PDB file of C-alpha atoms in Angstrom:
ATOM      1  CA  ASP A  29     132.533  59.934 128.144  1.00 66.00           C
ATOM      2  CA  ALA A  30     132.856  57.124 125.580  1.00 79.00           C
ATOM      3  CA  GLY A  31     136.631  57.321 125.650  1.00 93.00           C
ATOM      4  CA  VAL A  32     138.886  57.549 122.622  1.00 96.00           C
ATOM      5  CA  ILE A  33     137.079  56.134 119.614  1.00 97.00           C
ATOM      6  CA  GLN A  34     138.922  54.637 116.677  1.00 97.00           C
ATOM      7  CA  SER A  35     137.604  53.321 113.415  1.00 97.00           C
ATOM      8  CA  PRO A  36     137.696  50.938 111.769  1.00 97.00           C
ATOM      9  CA  ARG A  37     138.598  48.199 114.281  1.00 96.00           C
ATOM     10  CA  HIS A  38     140.021  46.023 111.527  1.00 97.00           C
ATOM     11  CA  GLU A  39     141.184  46.868 108.038  1.00 97.00           C
ATOM     12  CA  VAL A  40     142.425  44.483 105.390  1.00 98.00           C
ATOM     13  CA  THR A  41     143.655  46.046 102.195  1.00 97.00           C
ATOM     14  CA  GLU A  42     145.763  45.231  99.202  1.00 97.00           C
ATOM     15  CA  MET A  43     149.237  46.595  98.737  1.00 97.00           C
ATOM     16  CA  GLY A  44     149.175  49.949  96.993  1.00 97.00           C
ATOM     17  CA  GLN A  45     145.781  50.993  98.251  1.00 98.00           C
ATOM     18  CA  GLU A  46     145.121  54.068 100.364  1.00 97.00           C
ATOM     19  CA  VAL A  47     144.194  53.485 103.984  1.00 98.00           C
ATOM     20  CA  THR A  48     142.624  56.035 106.316  1.00 98.00           C
ATOM     21  CA  LEU A  49     142.391  55.499 110.041  1.00 98.00           C
ATOM     22  CA  ARG A  50     140.190  57.696 112.171  1.00 98.00           C
ATOM     23  CA  CYS A  51     140.215  58.865 115.750  1.00 98.00           C
ATOM     24  CA  LYS A  52     137.895  60.852 117.989  1.00 98.00           C
ATOM     25  CA  PRO A  53     139.662  61.987 121.173  1.00 97.00           C
ATOM     26  CA  ILE A  54     138.068  62.571 124.535  1.00 96.00           C
ATOM     27  CA  SER A  55     136.307  65.904 124.634  1.00 95.00           C
ATOM     28  CA  GLY A  56     138.431  68.514 126.388  1.00 93.00           C
ATOM     29  CA  HIS A  57     141.735  66.727 125.878  1.00 94.00           C
ATOM     30  CA  ASN A  58     144.220  69.043 124.210  1.00 90.00           C
ATOM     31  CA  SER A  59     146.769  66.509 122.971  1.00 91.00           C
ATOM     32  CA  LEU A  60     146.385  63.630 120.523  1.00 95.00           C
ATOM     33  CA  PHE A  61     148.888  60.922 119.691  1.00 95.00           C
ATOM     34  CA  TRP A  62     149.192  58.221 117.023  1.00 97.00           C
ATOM     35  CA  TYR A  63     151.133  55.075 117.893  1.00 96.00           C
ATOM     36  CA  ARG A  64     151.963  51.922 115.986  1.00 96.00           C
ATOM     37  CA  GLN A  65     152.479  48.575 117.724  1.00 95.00           C
ATOM     38  CA  THR A  66     154.244  45.543 116.315  1.00 93.00           C
ATOM     39  CA  MET A  67     155.717  42.483 117.953  1.00 88.00           C
ATOM     40  CA  MET A  68     159.199  43.398 116.794  1.00 88.00           C
ATOM     41  CA  ARG A  69     159.285  47.094 117.679  1.00 88.00           C
ATOM     42  CA  GLY A  70     156.701  47.456 120.408  1.00 88.00           C
ATOM     43  CA  LEU A  71     154.881  50.790 120.668  1.00 91.00           C
ATOM     44  CA  GLU A  72     156.239  53.537 118.437  1.00 91.00           C
ATOM     45  CA  LEU A  73     155.101  57.151 118.528  1.00 91.00           C
ATOM     46  CA  LEU A  74     154.283  58.308 115.010  1.00 95.00           C
ATOM     47  CA  ILE A  75     153.047  61.846 115.525  1.00 94.00           C
ATOM     48  CA  TYR A  76     151.386  64.004 118.120  1.00 92.00           C
ATOM     49  CA  PHE A  77     149.256  67.110 118.101  1.00 93.00           C
ATOM     50  CA  ASN A  78     148.791  69.775 120.721  1.00 90.00           C
ATOM     51  CA  ASN A  79     145.736  72.010 120.338  1.00 92.00           C
ATOM     52  CA  ASN A  80     145.249  70.559 116.830  1.00 94.00           C
ATOM     53  CA  VAL A  81     148.752  71.571 115.734  1.00 93.00           C
ATOM     54  CA  PRO A  82     151.290  68.866 114.781  1.00 93.00           C
ATOM     55  CA  ILE A  83     154.182  69.145 117.205  1.00 89.00           C
ATOM     56  CA  ASP A  84     156.457  66.254 116.354  1.00 87.00           C
ATOM     57  CA  ASP A  85     156.131  63.992 113.326  1.00 90.00           C
ATOM     58  CA  SER A  86     159.656  62.580 113.488  1.00 88.00           C
ATOM     59  CA  GLY A  87     158.239  59.126 114.111  1.00 90.00           C
ATOM     60  CA  MET A  88     156.331  59.006 110.837  1.00 94.00           C
ATOM     61  CA  PRO A  89     158.217  56.317 108.941  1.00 88.00           C
ATOM     62  CA  GLU A  90     157.960  57.676 105.414  1.00 86.00           C
ATOM     63  CA  ASP A  91     156.265  60.231 103.229  1.00 92.00           C
ATOM     64  CA  ARG A  92     153.613  57.614 102.583  1.00 96.00           C
ATOM     65  CA  PHE A  93     152.268  58.425 106.049  1.00 97.00           C
ATOM     66  CA  SER A  94     150.368  61.608 106.791  1.00 97.00           C
ATOM     67  CA  ALA A  95     148.173  62.771 109.655  1.00 98.00           C
ATOM     68  CA  LYS A  96     145.729  65.597 110.100  1.00 97.00           C
ATOM     69  CA  MET A  97     143.706  67.080 112.904  1.00 97.00           C
ATOM     70  CA  PRO A  98     141.228  69.499 111.339  1.00 97.00           C
ATOM     71  CA  ASN A  99     139.481  70.164 114.641  1.00 95.00           C
ATOM     72  CA  ALA A 100     139.634  69.234 118.309  1.00 95.00           C
ATOM     73  CA  SER A 101     137.340  66.246 117.901  1.00 95.00           C
ATOM     74  CA  PHE A 102     138.783  64.401 114.916  1.00 96.00           C
ATOM     75  CA  SER A 103     142.062  63.145 113.510  1.00 98.00           C
ATOM     76  CA  THR A 104     143.076  60.929 110.619  1.00 98.00           C
ATOM     77  CA  LEU A 105     146.157  58.902 109.805  1.00 98.00           C
ATOM     78  CA  LYS A 106     146.552  58.111 106.133  1.00 98.00           C
ATOM     79  CA  ILE A 107     148.874  55.666 104.418  1.00 97.00           C
ATOM     80  CA  GLN A 108     149.208  56.019 100.663  1.00 97.00           C
ATOM     81  CA  PRO A 109     150.283  53.727  99.108  1.00 96.00           C
ATOM     82  CA  SER A 110     150.133  50.980 101.706  1.00 97.00           C
ATOM     83  CA  GLU A 111     152.735  48.204 101.900  1.00 97.00           C
ATOM     84  CA  PRO A 112     152.740  44.815 103.701  1.00 97.00           C
ATOM     85  CA  ARG A 113     155.296  46.109 106.220  1.00 96.00           C
ATOM     86  CA  ASP A 114     152.734  48.660 107.384  1.00 97.00           C
ATOM     87  CA  SER A 115     150.707  45.826 108.906  1.00 97.00           C
ATOM     88  CA  ALA A 116     150.387  46.592 112.616  1.00 97.00           C
ATOM     89  CA  VAL A 117     147.967  47.794 115.252  1.00 97.00           C
ATOM     90  CA  TYR A 118     147.570  51.555 115.184  1.00 98.00           C
ATOM     91  CA  PHE A 119     146.516  53.270 118.387  1.00 97.00           C
ATOM     92  CA  CYS A 120     145.250  56.752 118.991  1.00 97.00           C
ATOM     93  CA  ALA A 121     145.538  58.326 122.440  1.00 96.00           C
ATOM     94  CA  SER A 122     144.513  61.632 123.932  1.00 95.00           C
ATOM     95  CA  SER A 123     145.498  63.464 127.076  1.00 92.00           C
ATOM     96  CA  ASP A 124     144.674  66.448 129.198  1.00 87.00           C
ATOM     97  CA  GLN A 125     148.150  67.628 130.052  1.00 78.00           C
ATOM     98  CA  GLY A 126     149.270  66.396 133.434  1.00 78.00           C
ATOM     99  CA  TYR A 127     146.396  63.952 133.868  1.00 85.00           C
ATOM    100  CA  GLY A 128     147.602  60.916 131.964  1.00 88.00           C
ATOM    101  CA  TYR A 129     146.756  59.283 128.687  1.00 92.00           C
ATOM    102  CA  THR A 130     143.722  57.405 127.423  1.00 94.00           C
ATOM    103  CA  PHE A 131     144.086  55.005 124.523  1.00 95.00           C
ATOM    104  CA  GLY A 132     141.582  53.860 121.963  1.00 96.00           C
ATOM    105  CA  SER A 133     140.989  50.202 121.166  1.00 94.00           C
ATOM    106  CA  GLY A 134     143.184  50.376 118.098  1.00 96.00           C
ATOM    107  CA  THR A 135     142.879  49.568 114.415  1.00 98.00           C
ATOM    108  CA  ARG A 136     144.411  46.300 113.281  1.00 97.00           C
ATOM    109  CA  LEU A 137     145.724  46.895 109.770  1.00 98.00           C
ATOM    110  CA  THR A 138     146.656  44.040 107.476  1.00 98.00           C
ATOM    111  CA  VAL A 139     148.145  44.844 104.080  1.00 98.00           C
ATOM    112  CA  VAL A 140     148.280  41.854 101.744  1.00 97.00           C
TER     113      VAL A 140
ATOM    114  CA  LYS B   4     167.276  60.312 124.680  1.00 79.00           C
ATOM    115  CA  GLN B   5     164.940  58.854 127.277  1.00 81.00           C
ATOM    116  CA  GLU B   6     164.870  55.055 127.384  1.00 89.00           C
ATOM    117  CA  VAL B   7     162.487  52.976 129.460  1.00 93.00           C
ATOM    118  CA  THR B   8     163.379  49.410 130.412  1.00 95.00           C
ATOM    119  CA  GLN B   9     161.248  46.670 131.898  1.00 95.00           C
ATOM    120  CA  ILE B  10     162.923  43.516 133.149  1.00 92.00           C
ATOM    121  CA  PRO B  11     162.072  40.669 132.967  1.00 91.00           C
ATOM    122  CA  ALA B  12     160.167  40.546 129.695  1.00 93.00           C
ATOM    123  CA  ALA B  13     157.926  37.783 131.016  1.00 96.00           C
ATOM    124  CA  LEU B  14     156.941  36.347 134.367  1.00 95.00           C
ATOM    125  CA  SER B  15     154.875  33.302 135.311  1.00 97.00           C
ATOM    126  CA  VAL B  16     153.693  32.848 138.906  1.00 96.00           C
ATOM    127  CA  PRO B  17     151.144  30.832 140.875  1.00 97.00           C
ATOM    128  CA  GLU B  18     147.969  32.504 142.012  1.00 97.00           C
ATOM    129  CA  GLY B  19     148.138  34.373 145.309  1.00 97.00           C
ATOM    130  CA  GLU B  20     151.688  35.655 145.066  1.00 96.00           C
ATOM    131  CA  ASN B  21     152.542  39.277 145.711  1.00 97.00           C
ATOM    132  CA  LEU B  22     154.333  40.665 142.683  1.00 96.00           C
ATOM    133  CA  VAL B  23     156.787  43.452 141.995  1.00 96.00           C
ATOM    134  CA  LEU B  24     157.133  44.751 138.435  1.00 96.00           C
ATOM    135  CA  ASN B  25     160.111  46.974 137.758  1.00 96.00           C
ATOM    136  CA  CYS B  26     160.576  49.872 135.379  1.00 96.00           C
ATOM    137  CA  SER B  27     163.718  51.952 134.933  1.00 95.00           C
ATOM    138  CA  PHE B  28     164.301  55.109 132.923  1.00 92.00           C
ATOM    139  CA  THR B  29     167.508  56.825 131.911  1.00 90.00           C
ATOM    140  CA  ASP B  30     166.605  60.489 132.360  1.00 82.00           C
ATOM    141  CA  SER B  31     165.375  61.551 135.780  1.00 78.00           C
ATOM    142  CA  ALA B  32     163.785  64.667 134.300  1.00 82.00           C
ATOM    143  CA  ILE B  33     160.502  62.939 133.651  1.00 85.00           C
ATOM    144  CA  TYR B  34     157.251  64.771 134.221  1.00 86.00           C
ATOM    145  CA  ASN B  35     154.906  61.957 135.214  1.00 91.00           C
ATOM    146  CA  LEU B  36     154.852  58.171 134.959  1.00 94.00           C
ATOM    147  CA  GLN B  37     151.943  55.969 133.959  1.00 95.00           C
ATOM    148  CA  TRP B  38     151.384  52.217 134.176  1.00 97.00           C
ATOM    149  CA  PHE B  39     149.168  50.458 131.658  1.00 97.00           C
ATOM    150  CA  ARG B  40     147.797  46.998 131.174  1.00 97.00           C
ATOM    151  CA  GLN B  41     147.219  45.400 127.760  1.00 96.00           C
ATOM    152  CA  ASP B  42     145.209  42.242 127.255  1.00 95.00           C
ATOM    153  CA  PRO B  43     145.847  40.181 124.104  1.00 90.00           C
ATOM    154  CA  GLY B  44     144.336  41.821 121.051  1.00 86.00           C
ATOM    155  CA  LYS B  45     143.116  44.798 123.071  1.00 90.00           C
ATOM    156  CA  GLY B  46     144.089  48.380 123.676  1.00 91.00           C
ATOM    157  CA  LEU B  47     145.944  49.864 126.613  1.00 94.00           C
ATOM    158  CA  THR B  48     144.109  50.371 129.864  1.00 95.00           C
ATOM    159  CA  SER B  49     145.472  52.918 132.298  1.00 95.00           C
ATOM    160  CA  LEU B  50     146.193  51.504 135.750  1.00 97.00           C
ATOM    161  CA  LEU B  51     147.917  54.263 137.677  1.00 96.00           C
ATOM    162  CA  LEU B  52     149.330  57.708 136.996  1.00 95.00           C
ATOM    163  CA  ILE B  53     152.016  59.086 139.284  1.00 94.00           C
ATOM    164  CA  GLN B  54     152.295  62.829 138.877  1.00 89.00           C
ATOM    165  CA  SER B  55     155.535  64.730 139.310  1.00 81.00           C
ATOM    166  CA  SER B  56     154.739  65.864 142.832  1.00 85.00           C
ATOM    167  CA  GLN B  57     153.779  62.382 144.006  1.00 89.00           C
ATOM    168  CA  ARG B  58     155.811  59.371 145.049  1.00 92.00           C
ATOM    169  CA  GLU B  59     153.154  56.699 144.831  1.00 94.00           C
ATOM    170  CA  GLN B  60     149.574  55.894 143.865  1.00 95.00           C
ATOM    171  CA  THR B  61     147.255  53.109 144.954  1.00 96.00           C
ATOM    172  CA  SER B  62     144.207  51.518 143.385  1.00 95.00           C
ATOM    173  CA  GLY B  63     142.775  48.389 144.947  1.00 97.00           C
ATOM    174  CA  ARG B  64     145.426  45.671 144.912  1.00 97.00           C
ATOM    175  CA  LEU B  65     147.790  47.836 142.885  1.00 97.00           C
ATOM    176  CA  ASN B  66     150.398  50.221 144.217  1.00 97.00           C
ATOM    177  CA  ALA B  67     152.896  52.116 142.086  1.00 97.00           C
ATOM    178  CA  SER B  68     155.864  54.064 143.353  1.00 96.00           C
ATOM    179  CA  LEU B  69     158.205  56.493 141.648  1.00 95.00           C
ATOM    180  CA  ASP B  70     161.782  57.398 142.559  1.00 92.00           C
ATOM    181  CA  LYS B  71     163.028  59.956 140.060  1.00 89.00           C
ATOM    182  CA  SER B  72     166.501  60.241 141.551  1.00 89.00           C
ATOM    183  CA  SER B  73     167.223  56.567 141.015  1.00 91.00           C
ATOM    184  CA  GLY B  74     165.308  56.376 137.727  1.00 92.00           C
ATOM    185  CA  ARG B  75     162.938  53.677 138.903  1.00 94.00           C
ATOM    186  CA  SER B  76     159.276  52.894 139.246  1.00 95.00           C
ATOM    187  CA  THR B  77     157.708  49.815 140.770  1.00 97.00           C
ATOM    188  CA  LEU B  78     154.237  48.349 140.327  1.00 97.00           C
ATOM    189  CA  TYR B  79     153.189  46.138 143.207  1.00 97.00           C
ATOM    190  CA  ILE B  80     150.334  43.659 142.722  1.00 97.00           C
ATOM    191  CA  ALA B  81     148.991  42.104 145.896  1.00 97.00           C
ATOM    192  CA  ALA B  82     147.477  38.622 146.011  1.00 97.00           C
ATOM    193  CA  SER B  83     147.732  38.016 142.272  1.00 97.00           C
ATOM    194  CA  GLN B  84     144.825  36.397 140.415  1.00 97.00           C
ATOM    195  CA  PRO B  85     144.557  34.668 137.030  1.00 97.00           C
ATOM    196  CA  GLY B  86     142.640  37.713 135.812  1.00 97.00           C
ATOM    197  CA  ASP B  87     145.791  39.779 136.319  1.00 97.00           C
ATOM    198  CA  SER B  88     147.404  37.933 133.409  1.00 98.00           C
ATOM    199  CA  ALA B  89     148.267  40.547 130.799  1.00 98.00           C
ATOM    200  CA  THR B  90     151.151  42.634 129.511  1.00 97.00           C
ATOM    201  CA  TYR B  91     152.077  45.517 131.786  1.00 98.00           C
ATOM    202  CA  LEU B  92     153.652  48.611 130.260  1.00 96.00           C
ATOM    203  CA  CYS B  93     155.447  51.436 131.960  1.00 96.00           C
ATOM    204  CA  ALA B  94     155.528  54.847 130.280  1.00 94.00           C
ATOM    205  CA  ALA B  95     157.592  57.889 131.149  1.00 93.00           C
ATOM    206  CA  ILE B  96     155.864  61.176 130.402  1.00 90.00           C
ATOM    207  CA  LEU B  97     158.262  63.883 129.337  1.00 86.00           C
ATOM    208  CA  MET B  98     157.742  67.593 128.964  1.00 81.00           C
ATOM    209  CA  THR B  99     159.163  68.851 125.695  1.00 76.00           C
ATOM    210  CA  GLN B 100     160.859  72.203 125.184  1.00 74.00           C
ATOM    211  CA  GLY B 101     157.716  73.414 123.489  1.00 72.00           C
ATOM    212  CA  GLY B 102     155.682  72.765 126.613  1.00 72.00           C
ATOM    213  CA  SER B 103     153.790  69.720 125.387  1.00 74.00           C
ATOM    214  CA  GLU B 104     153.943  66.164 126.717  1.00 78.00           C
ATOM    215  CA  LYS B 105     155.518  63.123 125.144  1.00 81.00           C
ATOM    216  CA  LEU B 106     155.163  59.478 126.212  1.00 86.00           C
ATOM    217  CA  VAL B 107     158.026  56.978 126.064  1.00 89.00           C
ATOM    218  CA  PHE B 108     157.105  53.311 126.595  1.00 91.00           C
ATOM    219  CA  GLY B 109     158.994  50.343 127.853  1.00 91.00           C
ATOM    220  CA  LYS B 110     158.581  47.119 125.863  1.00 91.00           C
ATOM    221  CA  GLY B 111     156.322  45.670 128.528  1.00 94.00           C
ATOM    222  CA  MET B 112     156.303  42.651 130.799  1.00 96.00           C
ATOM    223  CA  LYS B 113     154.023  39.715 130.052  1.00 96.00           C
ATOM    224  CA  LEU B 114     152.553  38.361 133.265  1.00 97.00           C
ATOM    225  CA  THR B 115     150.913  34.956 133.566  1.00 97.00           C
ATOM    226  CA  VAL B 116     149.199  34.046 136.831  1.00 97.00           C
ATOM    227  CA  ASN B 117     148.466  30.334 137.024  1.00 97.00           C
ATOM    228  CA  PRO B 118     145.456  29.043 138.975  1.00 95.00           C
TER     229      PRO B 118
END
């Protein structure tokens, strides 16, 4: 398996623009998680899905953030409009319950 | 609310030392515990997963133990090498009321092994 695949690896955008991050989980994993990592706050859970259904989105910072999982093999995290304080590394992870988590390589987002 | 703590935040040692990395958590009702490694600018790489029925796991020079009653996990690195330099993160895996899992991370410990 190729692991958890995220795209793009790097994204630089101007403030106010829409940003879409993408994730393909490991086939057969039933849970998917979006995390954000910054130097100040470390790793923060944004939202997670179980069997494609959003379970807990309490970590989503504002209404500007939204996430979808239309099927078991794809998820998106969208920021609209983006702001400089959204600059961070965004990680996607998937798990097969009870067998640990696998993380993607992350998307480094810079909003200027 | 589950909190995971890793102390110290950074450690610098000479090559060859045996190391002990500590992780503590506030709620003993964790499901599993997982240790990760993160190299600068990279993603998280899973090192060891200790499942609820286990007390320890070993992989090569790494050994991780879990004591739920005391709220502690330890990652032991034998004969450290410069290539072990990275940030090590401990994560408590919780089972939510809805039956799904949730991961709570410590802030990590940055390890530097000097040649």
